[in-house]
Structures are given as structure tokens and as C-alpha cells.
Amino acid sequence: MKKLILFSALLFHSHLFLAQQKTLNSSEILLGLQKLNTLGSVLYIAAHPDDENTRLISYLANEKKLRVGYLSLTRGDGGQNLIGKEQGDALGLIRTQELLAARKIDGAEQFFTRAVDFGFSKTPEETFEFWNKDSILSDVVRIIRTFKPDVIICRFPTTGEGGHGHHTASAILALEAYDAAADKTKFPEQLNYLQTWQARRIFWNTFNFGTTNTTAENQLKMDVGGFNPLLGKSYGEIAAESRSMHKSQGMGAAKQRGSNFEYFKLLKGEPATNDLFEGINQTWTRFAETAPLQKMIDSCITNFNPQKSENSVNSLIKIYSKIKELDETNADIYYWQSIKWEECENLLRACTGLFVEVYADNYSAIPNSKINITAQIVMRNNCNIEMRNVLNTLFSVGGCSSNDTVTDEKFVLKQNQLYTFKYSVFLNSEAKFSNPYWLNEKHNLGIYTVSNRHLLNYAEVDWIGAVTLLFTINDVNFPIFKNLTYKSTDPIKGEVYRPLEILPPATINIPEKVFVFTDKKPKTVQIVVKANTNNVKGYLQLVTVNNGSITAKNSNFTLTAKGDEAVIEATITPPKNFSEGKLLASVNIDGKTYNQSIQRIEYDHIPHQFILSDAEAKLVYVDLKKTGTKIGYIPGAGDDVAECLTQVGFNVTILTDELLAKENLSKYNAIVTGIRAYNTNERLPLFNDKLFEYVKNGGNLIVQYNTNSRAGALQAKIGMYPFTVSRDRVTDENSEVKFLNPNHAALNTPNKITEKDFENWVQERGIYFATDIDKNYETILSMHDKGEKEHNGSLIIAKYGKGNFVYTGLAFFRELPAGVPGAYRLFTNLLNLPKN
């Protein structure tokens, strides 16, 4: 069998390698040809995943045929999660992938800065305290200088109507970056590899959200509700599909049809009356040297035959060669050359029907090992394509090396014949482990640490590398770059692709991120060591920081097969004078130490994801008293509160709908609903009468926060007396907390609550507080953010019969998993409220 050369390389400098290439149908090829003939770009800027205007983006990308980018300053780490328990970095990874999935639908590209979504912020001043304004401004300038947009559009204004400090900050940064990107004195270190860039104008895309209408008829407006016959959808329909990918935020959207206008207010730059791109040449004639390409592509479009796309190959290969010959010394021409060359490659692959994929025989590998690879090629249309002859090629890039060779003869691909080639590469011992690049280094609350700033141009990076297959079409060299992935067949989902992972020989999973001690007795934990290859032998190393000791019964392990696990039991003995410490874990294998833990994230709407982080856990002592310990927990959108309660000695039963229907609830000292339980469980209101009767007979019902918004409208009352779930919140986790009812049992029994119990809270005090509170409720606490009025609805309690009903917006779902002692003490008091 003839062999081909496959160059493997760590080519993270192109987003070509970050996704499976889509197979285009004839309508999409024609749309791609029209896009190939359009030179124009627009950058949309906002703060978070789901802030983007997908209808406008869909219109600009598919009707105007422009290069469109969305710059989300953050990855959405600080939001809530409607589909699971992930918070923080893990939620940011989910929302990153949701954005990338949305862009695949609406046709735009995705970018980020180093800014961390640290939670809701009410002012841009507070936001910049966390972000370091100059650092994030430099990132925005970098993206503008790289992307070279003709027009920039902000989702939000600088004047605060966007309602969120991050929103306002995104507009402030966009406006400053508009000028700074063109100023050679701003961030001059970037000019070693970039050029200054002046966009022609910057707009605010005004909006009508709820009661806030910032649109006006004297603003520039565009009807973006048109229908695209090549895609068979209106831009409102495409937008809804795109927006509905933000599933973790409950952003499923209805498809809109018919006229829909978007409004724009000019912030800076040349005036425009009727169109965002007035006076901007969006054709190849914007440069004298490139003008001939306009007619060449026009002719290709005119002669395109949707039933014989291969008839366009000769024209496309001439266009491809012409683009390749352009003057690379002209930075502006080179920018469009690189963009359009890639577009032309995709169109050639589609018109020839050339299908190529390269996949490994396993989903993961370890350094110093061999990866077996299969490449498959089929040319489905009748074209003249040859494999290129290369002999005795040796390469070693990015940790991979191979000495595969090819024969010295060229061979012509036969139509619709599947060619399968198998080869292997060796992953050397210095190969880096896979991980989201922005999580490779520890970061603070406001900004990611990314030492290699060039990575900031990309939403994600494929650390494994790409495979280059060399072809010739009509004697013109034509390389195809493919991601090295793993492919499997699921009996339900069918063919499934996932990224190839480079992992350490073994990973360590500690069952809790925080171990909470309520006394000085030793605590036994089970630590899992999992093999990522065959025949792993070593020993577990455990260390405690800040005194204390930890011992394992048997730290040695031998794991025969990949995927095998060793469960090692260890005992943590806290010191006598103990408040907080840390547990560090590592494994020694063949004389090398590895300390990685792995968190896997699997949802059907995004690719398989994981995070490697240091295997460590926080150790916390809480002076905690409790009386009743039998708790029922009704799950909501997803939180770890039940697990946290179990860890400090409560006997927690998860109350499913089935158990709620048949259980005698009187055996529980308290029943707790998880966050957003009334938003996510449609059946829960059916059990209200039973729950209220439980309270009447002496039980305590604690309802954690719910929302009353489009993403989670309340369909039934929560408590036995009326109140409104508002959007009131206190975002400063260090804000002063006043005791409105200092003698209430919630602040005294069985734990005496003091101001000290509100120290070291994380991210926020609370969200979705109660307002319009019925007189039967007692308000317990008062708090506010700087410059705002007091909020009394973070914790309300009503006596009902012999028991108590509690609604709380306090962020226990964040504080308990973070090991905040005061949160445990206050929550325990709510569980143990005395009978009336």
C-alpha cells in the first residue's frame, strides 16, 4: 500500500485546528464564495457570554458576508449554573464552549481577555478594582490590532444603563481601546509583532430591555430580520439557535421572523447616516493590487453549479494561487490574504468533496509514549488530486516525533475511494499536559495569569497539535490541516468526537475541596488515584500545611490497566490550635512526582471538557453546635449544600418527587430546597400543601434563592405568606451586616452569631432578596452595597403553626463549599430553629 507523509506539529497559531471542519452543502458553498468576495470586518464587544446580540451578529456574518468577531471580556465564571453544580473556573469553561457552539451557528469568531467574572458588580469603579483596568485595556487593544475591525460595536453604554458594572466597564474599555489601538505610544511592546489600527467608527448598539428603552428614531437603524434563502432561515431564527446554546444560563430563545430593527448611536469616528459601513470599501478593490480578484470571484459565483460543485475547482485554484501571490510586505493586504486564503482552502475542499480526518486510537496519552493514528481520505467528486511525494521525513515539534516515510511516486486519488493510512508518533517526555490555557497558572479574583500573551488571541488552544496532509490540485500544492482527535461510536448518540488529551500517568482525586472539622477528632478520607496508562506503580504522598498530620494505611499502589483506580484511606489529625490549613497530595511514579487532579465536564451540547489542577484541599475548623440532624434536601438547579451538611454531621436524605409524594415528612428536623428549586422543578409546587402542613406540625422549611426572571419565572407561590423575589442583591462580600432582630433564635440558637461570622465570605453576600414582605415575616438582617439603600430581605422567617418557614437569598451555595465558618453556623441555626 502506498504511504503518505503526515506532518504533526503544535500549530496553535491558527483557529483552523480547533474544531472538526464542517462539510459544506452547495448552498453553503455559494454563501462562502460570496463571503470570499467581501472584505470587511466588525468587532462586537461586551462583558459576558450571552451578552452578545446574536441577531445582529447573524445578519452581519451571513447577509453582509463580513468577518465578525465577538469579544467577551470574561468567560462567565461568576454566573449561576442552571444545568449543573459547576461554579467558578469550571462554569467559565462551560460558558466558553457554549460561546464557541453559538459562533458555529451564527458564523462569527470568538475572543476573550484575561478578565475574570468575579460576580455581579454594580459600578465600573468596583469592576476595575478587580480587573486592573490597564491590563484588560491592553488585551482589548491587542484584539483590535489583531482583528483590524472596520467598525466596532458596543453592546452597552458608558453611562450605566446596562445595569451591571462589568457591562459599563466593557463600554469604557472599548471606547478607550478604539483610540489606544491607533496610538503607537500605547502598549508599544505589542508593536514588535502587530501594527497600530484605527477603526473607522465605534457605535453603541442601543436596546430596549424591559423598562429601559435607549433606542430613538434619530439613531441609525437597520432591519436585520431578513431571510437568507441559501440557509433557509431568517436571521431571527439563526439568532435563536445561537442564543439557545447558552444553556447553563437558561437562555433558550424563541425564533423571530419578519422585520426587526437594530439601533445604533455613534460614539466616535466618521459620521454614518444609513449604514454602519458607509464609505468603507468592502470589496477587493480596496487595494489596487487585489482588484483583479473581484472579477475572478464574481465569475466563479456566476458559473457555480450547485449540482456540480467540482466544476468550480479550476477557477478556485486560480483564485487560491492569486491570493497566495499577494504582497506579504503590505500589512493590510497580508491581513486579508491570510483570512481569504483560509476561506479559499475551505471552499476548495468542499468543491472537490475532499473529506479528511485524522484520529487517535485512544482518547488520551501520556508523555514518553506512542500515539497510534489513523488518517482517512476520500475524494467524493471527480477532480484531479494527487498525493505529494516526500521521502524519509523526520520531524519533532511540540513533543511529537515520527519517522514515517512515503513512496517516491505520486498517486492520483480515485473518486469515492476511501484511503486509510495508519502510523504512529512518539510523544516525548517533555510534552505538556492538556489544559485550558488560561487555567494553567493560578489566578487571583480578577485576572487570569497567562504568561504567553500570544495565546490571548484565541478562545482556546489545541495543545496536541495538528496533522498536515499534502496534496496537489491541478499541480498546485494544497495542504490540509486536521486536528488530532479521538472518535468513537456511542450506541445512542452515534459518532462522537472529543479532543485528544495528554495527561500525567496518574491523577489524584480528593473527594472534597474543603474538609470541615467541627471538633478536634481525626477525620478519615478516601483519596482516589486513577491510572491514565497501563502498568502504573508508585506511592501516594500526603502533606498538611499549618501543622496537623495525615497518615495513609497503605500509600503504595499498582494499577494494571488504564482506568484502574486505587482507593487509599488516609486519616487527617488536626492540631490542637487549629483554624485553617491545607492538604497537598501527589504521587511518585518511576522517581517523578505528579500532583494533578482532574475534573471532567460532560454535557451533550458542548465537547467533552476537563481541567487539570493541583491536588489539594482546604482544611477548616468550625465551632459548630447542632441539635436536630435529620435533614431532607430537595434538589434544585445544582449545588453542593447537601454534601456540605453531610460532612459536618447532618444525616441528609435527598427528597426526589417520588419520596416527597410518599414520605412521612415529620421525621425530618428540617427540609431544605436547593437553589432555584421552584424554577427548575415544575412538580415542586404540587407538594406545597404537604410541605406547609409539615411546617404547621413543627418542621422547618428553608427555601434557598429562586429567580423571578425570563430564565426562571416563578409559576407558584413559595411561602405561605406573600413576598416578592426581587433582583436585589449585595455583591460586596465584605459589606457590613446589621442585626435587625438580634434576639431572634436564628442568631442565637444553638450558635451565637456575631459580626465575626460574616468575615471571609466569598464573591457576594446574597442575591435575589425578598421584597414586598408580608407582616407575618420577621426580617433578620440588613445589608447594602456602597452608596445604596439598605436591603432587609436577605433572610426572612415566618412562624407557621408549630414550625418555621425561611426564605434566604444569602449565598450559602457559595459559602458552604468554600468552607466559610460563619455560613455553616448560621445555616445550622436555620435548620435548628425551635418549635413554636
XYZ file of N, CA and C in Angstrom, residues 11 65 103 128 134 158 199 242 376 389 420 454 642 701 721 750 778:
51
model
N 0.578 23.505 16.192
C 0.280 24.712 15.417
C -0.899 25.441 16.030
N -21.988 39.356 4.820
C -20.847 38.497 4.478
C -19.534 38.997 5.081
N -21.107 30.439 18.073
C -20.435 31.024 16.915
C -20.460 30.079 15.709
N -13.086 47.678 38.004
C -11.675 47.916 37.695
C -10.764 47.682 38.905
N -5.769 48.781 33.269
C -4.748 48.893 32.242
C -4.439 47.532 31.620
N -21.440 53.650 28.193
C -20.529 54.010 29.284
C -21.267 54.668 30.443
N -9.930 51.858 13.701
C -11.254 51.555 13.154
C -11.899 52.855 12.683
N -28.526 30.165 17.939
C -27.237 30.533 18.525
C -27.380 30.847 20.007
N -7.880 9.065 7.290
C -8.780 8.590 6.243
C -9.069 9.715 5.261
N 4.731 13.492 -3.087
C 5.752 12.510 -2.712
C 6.849 13.159 -1.877
N -7.183 4.590 3.707
C -6.921 4.540 5.146
C -5.427 4.317 5.371
N 0.569 35.745 23.500
C 0.084 35.445 22.154
C -1.144 34.532 22.192
N -26.036 19.983 50.190
C -26.343 18.722 50.875
C -25.065 17.996 51.283
N -38.833 24.676 57.203
C -38.658 24.634 55.750
C -37.791 25.817 55.338
N -47.088 32.900 53.220
C -47.452 34.314 53.217
C -46.728 34.991 52.043
N -28.516 27.105 67.894
C -27.653 26.795 69.044
C -26.305 27.518 68.997
N -40.556 37.942 59.762
C -39.584 38.749 60.502
C -38.339 38.891 59.642
